[in-house]
């Protein structure tokens, strides 16, 4: 059983151990330094901590990796958020003349939260998730990842499980970090198709011509729709959910379908009836834009982003590798190569990995111990690396490592290009 | 710019390169000397142009045929550069293309000085300059558009024919109004998506690898964004260096008045002097007075009094429609006497100010009737005041009631309500003069006022014209009526002369005297 028994009450004991021996500080620091290309990039980064008893502190900043470690081990934050890179050290923001302390750069981020789909998922609601509705996250990741890479030309995307009911995307390209508020909001709106709150019944409206982005997204949705919506969510099974689906259709189609559904109870066949009817009506009508079947697919499956999270340069977002206090799960990077088999319930909890730490050590570990005795300084770091490698956290840190490698290679490529241009051999 | 006094310096032809395109981004300020006269003329003309841009933009759909036609007319009449090539072609007796471009350049920078000072002024200026730019860019030929882009470092590459072919379907479905043929024919530009945010946000463009594929005719949006950004930054910088400019005494009055300037007829030369009789005023107020004056007249009749602001605004208006000094004195006295003021007190306290209005006292400046701009922007009314512009200063509910009561035309209620709604919409959008224009249309039962309202006396003149030259007919009646009044005091003051002489800044000053 990989979840182990997580009890929030144990956090005060588990967290110190986590920050001392498991949290991947050196990779974390490597990430946020971005190769040291910009001066003080790490030093001017804002972190915020939520401490025990919900005490929230902002404008935390650190000068070195060592300082970061020491402070985290001292303060033992329950939650860690990452903010923007500012013009000055956030911890000294009060000393700066008012108006000059400004957020300069930050990764472009997206937050997909399962609760935003409550009106279209029947298996769970609110903070709950299950393997059935998790498909929505898979669809979201595929659609957004493709768009951000192919349409917007971004390369360095880090997808992270939030620890409970959603996923985050960190777009770390240089160009992404430099985007203005207006640009971020434009990107988020480009990616938004589902519009409207409780009052809106028909949340997706398509008209001719259909933009290539929508077509790409539709082909992803189509791959999963039958299994996810018709079978797992059974949206055309019960009367209640059928009514909900039909509610977005125009009167004439609705009436026809209500009649046909009396005789046809099989949800798959019902869906085909619906699609056929829509197609027939479309060819009869002069006006364009009869894509009701596609609209239904999108309304039930297309990613729902919170534009406000993506807009702000100074917006704080949960840090990768932080712990979710309610579930105990670590916010781990997601390997897109294994996306279809990703299971949020297999993500290690802090109690599991702390338990795994205590297990008897292998021979290999004893050899390393001897090396340590020779060089005390690096011992701590090496020990920590060995430590997480012994736990279920290992494979997720590997994903993170690969992500960092790719960025490093790309930075090197950029520098070579630049020096070539300057004829700097 | 240097201002060595009223000397005019001739510019050498080496400046030709500076103006090698009829459109520009106004990146470089002019570096020559010009005379104060030219300074002022250029500024006022550009201001007229921008105001036309604003008015035409509210009355017609931007970039529609009528919009373009109307703007074209304004351009020619004001001598601003439009499309022609810079060459030796010089219209006989007209302004050369080069001179037009020079005026365009210099006048833009002068107005920056006047319009950089507050957020509102900046916003207005940027909006009109953008609309102006969009219109002018749209009128360029394809080749000139590309020229412009290159000259201004908007180094956007065009998409190669092969790439267009391979992306044909995607391009067709992502931009509005494109077909297979147009994709082949038109140029497409590859623009980094950060420079095309409006198109990205609404998903009206094809995106690939971070580039937006923009069809030629949409490139103006991109260019406009760039223009707005540059202008905004420039204005902020100008504001910072403004104190240095304002300390120049020659410029300070002009600059501070430009942002409020009225640039039309001043109604100081009364063509119809002496043609109005006092008995006609009540009737005229219902038929031909703009709402503000009608309101003031009504308040005067009801309260037998008006405070200073109201006396000035109404009194000067009456002078503008043709009342003589003696008529004015009689008018005010007879009304005030019905109230709490006796004839003696009137002669002591109020007559002086009436004579002052006519240039008979003190500085002997013959004051000109207030323009709409002045009424709207200066001296807002407070409790107990009846002056100002009702469209600007009245509470919308009260305004609505007033309008419903004042409707003169015999047409039914069906016409009234939708027009009222239109008027209130204009008021909401702060287009007070346009709202008053609509009021004109409502009360005269016409579809189009046929003029651009800028001055209360203009309203009166246009109304009288429309109602069939009533003044002409009344002439005989007037004469006979007048003989019953005070023949002894009937003189023809010689004010009718000389505003033509005052075309310099002194005139502008007098527009805004707050006496």
mmCIF file of N, CA, C and O in Angstrom, chain B residues 336-405:
data_model
loop_
_atom_site.group_PDB
_atom_site.id
_atom_site.type_symbol
_atom_site.label_atom_id
_atom_site.label_comp_id
_atom_site.label_asym_id
_atom_site.label_seq_id
_atom_site.Cartn_x
_atom_site.Cartn_y
_atom_site.Cartn_z
ATOM 1 N N UNK B 336 -35.193 91.791 -13.156
ATOM 2 C CA UNK B 336 -34.721 91.863 -11.781
ATOM 3 C C UNK B 336 -35.659 92.671 -10.900
ATOM 4 O O UNK B 336 -35.834 92.395 -9.718
ATOM 5 N N UNK B 337 -36.212 93.691 -11.502
ATOM 6 C CA UNK B 337 -37.093 94.562 -10.733
ATOM 7 C C UNK B 337 -38.328 93.811 -10.258
ATOM 8 O O UNK B 337 -38.876 94.095 -9.205
ATOM 9 N N UNK B 338 -38.748 92.807 -10.995
ATOM 10 C CA UNK B 338 -39.899 91.999 -10.564
ATOM 11 C C UNK B 338 -39.568 91.199 -9.323
ATOM 12 O O UNK B 338 -40.452 90.686 -8.639
ATOM 13 N N UNK B 339 -38.289 91.079 -9.064
ATOM 14 C CA UNK B 339 -37.864 90.305 -7.905
ATOM 15 C C UNK B 339 -37.533 91.194 -6.738
ATOM 16 O O UNK B 339 -38.233 92.165 -6.450
ATOM 17 N N UNK B 340 -36.403 90.883 -6.100
ATOM 18 C CA UNK B 340 -36.104 91.591 -4.861
ATOM 19 C C UNK B 340 -35.286 92.858 -5.106
ATOM 20 O O UNK B 340 -34.919 93.560 -4.171
ATOM 21 N N UNK B 341 -34.963 93.112 -6.381
ATOM 22 C CA UNK B 341 -34.041 94.227 -6.642
ATOM 23 C C UNK B 341 -34.812 95.426 -7.183
ATOM 24 O O UNK B 341 -35.554 95.297 -8.142
ATOM 25 N N UNK B 342 -34.653 96.608 -6.602
ATOM 26 C CA UNK B 342 -35.367 97.760 -7.177
ATOM 27 C C UNK B 342 -34.514 98.423 -8.253
ATOM 28 O O UNK B 342 -33.330 98.162 -8.370
ATOM 29 N N UNK B 343 -35.116 99.297 -8.990
ATOM 30 C CA UNK B 343 -34.471 99.885 -10.175
ATOM 31 C C UNK B 343 -33.155 100.570 -9.820
ATOM 32 O O UNK B 343 -32.166 100.457 -10.534
ATOM 33 N N UNK B 344 -33.144 101.234 -8.703
ATOM 34 C CA UNK B 344 -31.934 101.924 -8.273
ATOM 35 C C UNK B 344 -30.793 100.945 -8.052
ATOM 36 O O UNK B 344 -29.682 101.139 -8.542
ATOM 37 N N UNK B 345 -31.115 99.925 -7.279
ATOM 38 C CA UNK B 345 -30.078 98.940 -6.954
ATOM 39 C C UNK B 345 -29.557 98.321 -8.248
ATOM 40 O O UNK B 345 -28.374 98.081 -8.395
ATOM 41 N N UNK B 346 -30.499 98.056 -9.169
ATOM 42 C CA UNK B 346 -30.079 97.450 -10.427
ATOM 43 C C UNK B 346 -29.061 98.349 -11.121
ATOM 44 O O UNK B 346 -28.001 97.915 -11.553
ATOM 45 N N UNK B 347 -29.428 99.655 -11.217
ATOM 46 C CA UNK B 347 -28.534 100.576 -11.912
ATOM 47 C C UNK B 347 -27.189 100.661 -11.229
ATOM 48 O O UNK B 347 -26.151 100.790 -11.862
ATOM 49 N N UNK B 348 -27.211 100.563 -9.908
ATOM 50 C CA UNK B 348 -25.943 100.675 -9.195
ATOM 51 C C UNK B 348 -25.108 99.430 -9.334
ATOM 52 O O UNK B 348 -23.924 99.490 -9.614
ATOM 53 N N UNK B 349 -25.761 98.283 -9.104
ATOM 54 C CA UNK B 349 -24.953 97.061 -9.002
ATOM 55 C C UNK B 349 -24.855 96.240 -10.277
ATOM 56 O O UNK B 349 -23.788 95.787 -10.651
ATOM 57 N N UNK B 350 -25.979 96.054 -10.950
ATOM 58 C CA UNK B 350 -25.967 95.082 -12.052
ATOM 59 C C UNK B 350 -25.732 95.689 -13.420
ATOM 60 O O UNK B 350 -25.178 95.048 -14.308
ATOM 61 N N UNK B 351 -26.156 96.941 -13.598
ATOM 62 C CA UNK B 351 -26.015 97.554 -14.921
ATOM 63 C C UNK B 351 -24.556 97.609 -15.336
ATOM 64 O O UNK B 351 -24.202 97.387 -16.497
ATOM 65 N N UNK B 352 -23.718 97.896 -14.361
ATOM 66 C CA UNK B 352 -22.274 97.956 -14.619
ATOM 67 C C UNK B 352 -21.793 96.670 -15.270
ATOM 68 O O UNK B 352 -21.049 96.682 -16.252
ATOM 69 N N UNK B 353 -22.242 95.551 -14.714
ATOM 70 C CA UNK B 353 -21.725 94.292 -15.236
ATOM 71 C C UNK B 353 -22.281 94.003 -16.624
ATOM 72 O O UNK B 353 -21.608 93.413 -17.463
ATOM 73 N N UNK B 354 -23.507 94.484 -16.903
ATOM 74 C CA UNK B 354 -24.033 94.291 -18.255
ATOM 75 C C UNK B 354 -23.212 95.115 -19.245
ATOM 76 O O UNK B 354 -22.842 94.647 -20.313
ATOM 77 N N UNK B 355 -22.915 96.333 -18.829
ATOM 78 C CA UNK B 355 -22.119 97.170 -19.740
ATOM 79 C C UNK B 355 -20.720 96.589 -19.915
ATOM 80 O O UNK B 355 -20.123 96.663 -20.997
ATOM 81 N N UNK B 356 -20.233 96.012 -18.864
ATOM 82 C CA UNK B 356 -18.922 95.373 -18.913
ATOM 83 C C UNK B 356 -18.903 94.287 -19.973
ATOM 84 O O UNK B 356 -17.957 94.162 -20.757
ATOM 85 N N UNK B 357 -19.985 93.519 -19.995
ATOM 86 C CA UNK B 357 -20.107 92.434 -20.988
ATOM 87 C C UNK B 357 -20.011 92.974 -22.401
ATOM 88 O O UNK B 357 -19.565 92.291 -23.304
ATOM 89 N N UNK B 358 -20.506 94.190 -22.582
ATOM 90 C CA UNK B 358 -20.488 94.757 -23.928
ATOM 91 C C UNK B 358 -19.243 95.587 -24.197
ATOM 92 O O UNK B 358 -19.159 96.292 -25.192
ATOM 93 N N UNK B 359 -18.330 95.531 -23.296
ATOM 94 C CA UNK B 359 -17.068 96.220 -23.530
ATOM 95 C C UNK B 359 -17.137 97.694 -23.257
ATOM 96 O O UNK B 359 -16.375 98.477 -23.809
ATOM 97 N N UNK B 360 -18.036 98.089 -22.406
ATOM 98 C CA UNK B 360 -18.180 99.521 -22.133
ATOM 99 C C UNK B 360 -17.584 99.952 -20.820
ATOM 100 O O UNK B 360 -17.717 101.094 -20.420
ATOM 101 N N UNK B 361 -17.010 99.043 -20.114
ATOM 102 C CA UNK B 361 -16.441 99.392 -18.811
ATOM 103 C C UNK B 361 -15.081 98.746 -18.662
ATOM 104 O O UNK B 361 -14.728 97.841 -19.401
ATOM 105 N N UNK B 362 -14.374 99.242 -17.657
ATOM 106 C CA UNK B 362 -13.112 98.604 -17.274
ATOM 107 C C UNK B 362 -12.146 98.479 -18.435
ATOM 108 O O UNK B 362 -11.825 99.441 -19.127
ATOM 109 N N UNK B 363 -11.676 97.272 -18.659
ATOM 110 C CA UNK B 363 -10.697 97.020 -19.707
ATOM 111 C C UNK B 363 -11.250 97.294 -21.089
ATOM 112 O O UNK B 363 -10.508 97.346 -22.057
ATOM 113 N N UNK B 364 -12.549 97.391 -21.172
ATOM 114 C CA UNK B 364 -13.242 97.594 -22.444
ATOM 115 C C UNK B 364 -12.971 96.444 -23.408
ATOM 116 O O UNK B 364 -12.912 96.623 -24.607
ATOM 117 N N UNK B 365 -12.760 95.270 -22.856
ATOM 118 C CA UNK B 365 -12.657 94.109 -23.734
ATOM 119 C C UNK B 365 -14.071 93.685 -24.072
ATOM 120 O O UNK B 365 -14.908 93.568 -23.187
ATOM 121 N N UNK B 366 -14.291 93.487 -25.329
ATOM 122 C CA UNK B 366 -15.633 93.069 -25.727
ATOM 123 C C UNK B 366 -15.706 91.555 -25.613
ATOM 124 O O UNK B 366 -15.196 90.832 -26.450
ATOM 125 N N UNK B 367 -16.326 91.085 -24.590
ATOM 126 C CA UNK B 367 -16.307 89.659 -24.336
ATOM 127 C C UNK B 367 -17.095 88.882 -25.370
ATOM 128 O O UNK B 367 -18.111 89.333 -25.863
ATOM 129 N N UNK B 368 -16.581 87.685 -25.642
ATOM 130 C CA UNK B 368 -17.245 86.839 -26.624
ATOM 131 C C UNK B 368 -18.078 85.792 -25.914
ATOM 132 O O UNK B 368 -17.709 85.311 -24.852
ATOM 133 N N UNK B 369 -19.184 85.462 -26.528
ATOM 134 C CA UNK B 369 -20.069 84.447 -25.921
ATOM 135 C C UNK B 369 -19.331 83.128 -25.736
ATOM 136 O O UNK B 369 -18.463 82.777 -26.537
ATOM 137 N N UNK B 370 -19.696 82.418 -24.683
ATOM 138 C CA UNK B 370 -19.003 81.175 -24.342
ATOM 139 C C UNK B 370 -19.246 80.073 -25.351
ATOM 140 O O UNK B 370 -20.378 79.864 -25.805
ATOM 141 N N UNK B 371 -18.182 79.338 -25.659
ATOM 142 C CA UNK B 371 -18.331 78.155 -26.500
ATOM 143 C C UNK B 371 -18.826 76.999 -25.624
ATOM 144 O O UNK B 371 -18.773 77.078 -24.402
ATOM 145 N N UNK B 372 -19.256 75.933 -26.267
ATOM 146 C CA UNK B 372 -19.708 74.759 -25.518
ATOM 147 C C UNK B 372 -18.598 74.238 -24.617
ATOM 148 O O UNK B 372 -18.820 73.883 -23.459
ATOM 149 N N UNK B 373 -17.403 74.230 -25.175
ATOM 150 C CA UNK B 373 -16.274 73.731 -24.416
ATOM 151 C C UNK B 373 -16.097 74.489 -23.119
ATOM 152 O O UNK B 373 -15.896 73.922 -22.053
ATOM 153 N N UNK B 374 -16.211 75.806 -23.226
ATOM 154 C CA UNK B 374 -16.025 76.623 -22.033
ATOM 155 C C UNK B 374 -17.151 76.366 -21.042
ATOM 156 O O UNK B 374 -16.938 76.248 -19.848
ATOM 157 N N UNK B 375 -18.358 76.269 -21.554
ATOM 158 C CA UNK B 375 -19.495 76.026 -20.668
ATOM 159 C C UNK B 375 -19.355 74.682 -19.956
ATOM 160 O O UNK B 375 -19.644 74.556 -18.771
ATOM 161 N N UNK B 376 -18.886 73.701 -20.717
ATOM 162 C CA UNK B 376 -18.792 72.363 -20.145
ATOM 163 C C UNK B 376 -17.643 72.248 -19.147
ATOM 164 O O UNK B 376 -17.765 71.614 -18.106
ATOM 165 N N UNK B 377 -16.518 72.873 -19.472
ATOM 166 C CA UNK B 377 -15.310 72.645 -18.680
ATOM 167 C C UNK B 377 -15.073 73.635 -17.546
ATOM 168 O O UNK B 377 -14.467 73.279 -16.542
ATOM 169 N N UNK B 378 -15.499 74.901 -17.741
ATOM 170 C CA UNK B 378 -15.163 75.844 -16.665
ATOM 171 C C UNK B 378 -16.311 76.041 -15.715
ATOM 172 O O UNK B 378 -17.461 75.846 -16.056
ATOM 173 N N UNK B 379 -15.990 76.446 -14.517
ATOM 174 C CA UNK B 379 -16.979 76.972 -13.581
ATOM 175 C C UNK B 379 -18.221 76.092 -13.424
ATOM 176 O O UNK B 379 -19.313 76.484 -13.821
ATOM 177 N N UNK B 380 -18.088 74.913 -12.897
ATOM 178 C CA UNK B 380 -19.277 74.069 -12.728
ATOM 179 C C UNK B 380 -20.270 74.713 -11.775
ATOM 180 O O UNK B 380 -19.882 75.399 -10.840
ATOM 181 N N UNK B 381 -21.551 74.515 -12.046
ATOM 182 C CA UNK B 381 -22.573 75.156 -11.216
ATOM 183 C C UNK B 381 -22.678 74.491 -9.859
ATOM 184 O O UNK B 381 -22.453 73.293 -9.733
ATOM 185 N N UNK B 382 -23.022 75.299 -8.880
ATOM 186 C CA UNK B 382 -23.337 74.698 -7.574
ATOM 187 C C UNK B 382 -24.768 75.034 -7.209
ATOM 188 O O UNK B 382 -25.512 75.568 -8.020
ATOM 189 N N UNK B 383 -25.134 74.740 -5.987
ATOM 190 C CA UNK B 383 -26.508 74.958 -5.541
ATOM 191 C C UNK B 383 -26.921 76.397 -5.780
ATOM 192 O O UNK B 383 -26.246 77.331 -5.390
ATOM 193 N N UNK B 384 -28.061 76.568 -6.447
ATOM 194 C CA UNK B 384 -28.520 77.936 -6.686
ATOM 195 C C UNK B 384 -28.045 78.508 -8.007
ATOM 196 O O UNK B 384 -28.408 79.614 -8.392
ATOM 197 N N UNK B 385 -27.206 77.736 -8.730
ATOM 198 C CA UNK B 385 -26.749 78.180 -10.040
ATOM 199 C C UNK B 385 -27.580 77.501 -11.114
ATOM 200 O O UNK B 385 -28.045 76.383 -10.941
ATOM 201 N N UNK B 386 -27.715 78.185 -12.235
ATOM 202 C CA UNK B 386 -28.435 77.585 -13.349
ATOM 203 C C UNK B 386 -27.612 77.540 -14.623
ATOM 204 O O UNK B 386 -28.104 77.175 -15.675
ATOM 205 N N UNK B 387 -26.320 77.925 -14.487
ATOM 206 C CA UNK B 387 -25.492 77.935 -15.700
ATOM 207 C C UNK B 387 -24.876 76.550 -15.897
ATOM 208 O O UNK B 387 -25.260 75.599 -15.239
ATOM 209 N N UNK B 388 -23.951 76.464 -16.844
ATOM 210 C CA UNK B 388 -23.317 75.182 -17.155
ATOM 211 C C UNK B 388 -24.051 74.502 -18.299
ATOM 212 O O UNK B 388 -24.896 75.091 -18.964
ATOM 213 N N UNK B 389 -23.719 73.254 -18.534
ATOM 214 C CA UNK B 389 -24.330 72.485 -19.613
ATOM 215 C C UNK B 389 -25.202 71.411 -18.982
ATOM 216 O O UNK B 389 -24.693 70.563 -18.257
ATOM 217 N N UNK B 390 -26.523 71.415 -19.238
ATOM 218 C CA UNK B 390 -27.396 70.447 -18.581
ATOM 219 C C UNK B 390 -26.977 69.006 -18.890
ATOM 220 O O UNK B 390 -27.147 68.119 -18.070
ATOM 221 N N UNK B 391 -26.446 68.792 -20.074
ATOM 222 C CA UNK B 391 -26.052 67.421 -20.415
ATOM 223 C C UNK B 391 -24.856 66.989 -19.596
ATOM 224 O O UNK B 391 -24.670 65.812 -19.328
ATOM 225 N N UNK B 392 -24.073 67.957 -19.189
ATOM 226 C CA UNK B 392 -22.892 67.629 -18.399
ATOM 227 C C UNK B 392 -23.189 67.710 -16.916
ATOM 228 O O UNK B 392 -22.765 66.891 -16.134
ATOM 229 N N UNK B 393 -23.917 68.776 -16.541
ATOM 230 C CA UNK B 393 -24.025 69.079 -15.122
ATOM 231 C C UNK B 393 -25.307 68.622 -14.452
ATOM 232 O O UNK B 393 -25.405 68.665 -13.231
ATOM 233 N N UNK B 394 -26.309 68.207 -15.233
ATOM 234 C CA UNK B 394 -27.545 67.769 -14.573
ATOM 235 C C UNK B 394 -27.500 66.301 -14.255
ATOM 236 O O UNK B 394 -26.924 65.512 -14.989
ATOM 237 N N UNK B 395 -28.175 65.966 -13.204
ATOM 238 C CA UNK B 395 -28.388 64.577 -12.873
ATOM 239 C C UNK B 395 -29.193 63.921 -14.015
ATOM 240 O O UNK B 395 -30.162 64.503 -14.486
ATOM 241 N N UNK B 396 -28.802 62.736 -14.470
ATOM 242 C CA UNK B 396 -29.480 62.125 -15.628
ATOM 243 C C UNK B 396 -31.007 62.030 -15.498
ATOM 244 O O UNK B 396 -31.716 62.244 -16.471
ATOM 245 N N UNK B 397 -31.482 61.732 -14.306
ATOM 246 C CA UNK B 397 -32.935 61.630 -14.124
ATOM 247 C C UNK B 397 -33.603 62.978 -14.361
ATOM 248 O O UNK B 397 -34.612 63.071 -15.054
ATOM 249 N N UNK B 398 -33.032 64.015 -13.760
ATOM 250 C CA UNK B 398 -33.587 65.356 -13.933
ATOM 251 C C UNK B 398 -33.536 65.768 -15.393
ATOM 252 O O UNK B 398 -34.464 66.375 -15.929
ATOM 253 N N UNK B 399 -32.420 65.421 -16.016
ATOM 254 C CA UNK B 399 -32.244 65.768 -17.418
ATOM 255 C C UNK B 399 -33.339 65.120 -18.246
ATOM 256 O O UNK B 399 -33.952 65.747 -19.104
ATOM 257 N N UNK B 400 -33.603 63.859 -17.940
ATOM 258 C CA UNK B 400 -34.620 63.130 -18.688
ATOM 259 C C UNK B 400 -35.966 63.826 -18.545
ATOM 260 O O UNK B 400 -36.682 64.042 -19.518
ATOM 261 N N UNK B 401 -36.292 64.196 -17.312
ATOM 262 C CA UNK B 401 -37.571 64.883 -17.092
ATOM 263 C C UNK B 401 -37.650 66.171 -17.878
ATOM 264 O O UNK B 401 -38.641 66.459 -18.531
ATOM 265 N N UNK B 402 -36.576 66.934 -17.773
ATOM 266 C CA UNK B 402 -36.545 68.222 -18.454
ATOM 267 C C UNK B 402 -36.782 68.038 -19.947
ATOM 268 O O UNK B 402 -37.548 68.754 -20.573
ATOM 269 N N UNK B 403 -36.094 67.052 -20.523
ATOM 270 C CA UNK B 403 -36.209 66.821 -21.959
ATOM 271 C C UNK B 403 -37.635 66.444 -22.324
ATOM 272 O O UNK B 403 -38.170 66.876 -23.331
ATOM 273 N N UNK B 404 -38.238 65.640 -21.479
ATOM 274 C CA UNK B 404 -39.605 65.239 -21.781
ATOM 275 C C UNK B 404 -40.534 66.424 -21.759
ATOM 276 O O UNK B 404 -41.446 66.534 -22.567
ATOM 277 N N UNK B 405 -40.264 67.357 -20.846
ATOM 278 C CA UNK B 405 -41.128 68.539 -20.778
ATOM 279 C C UNK B 405 -40.891 69.503 -21.919
ATOM 280 O O UNK B 405 -41.799 70.212 -22.345
#
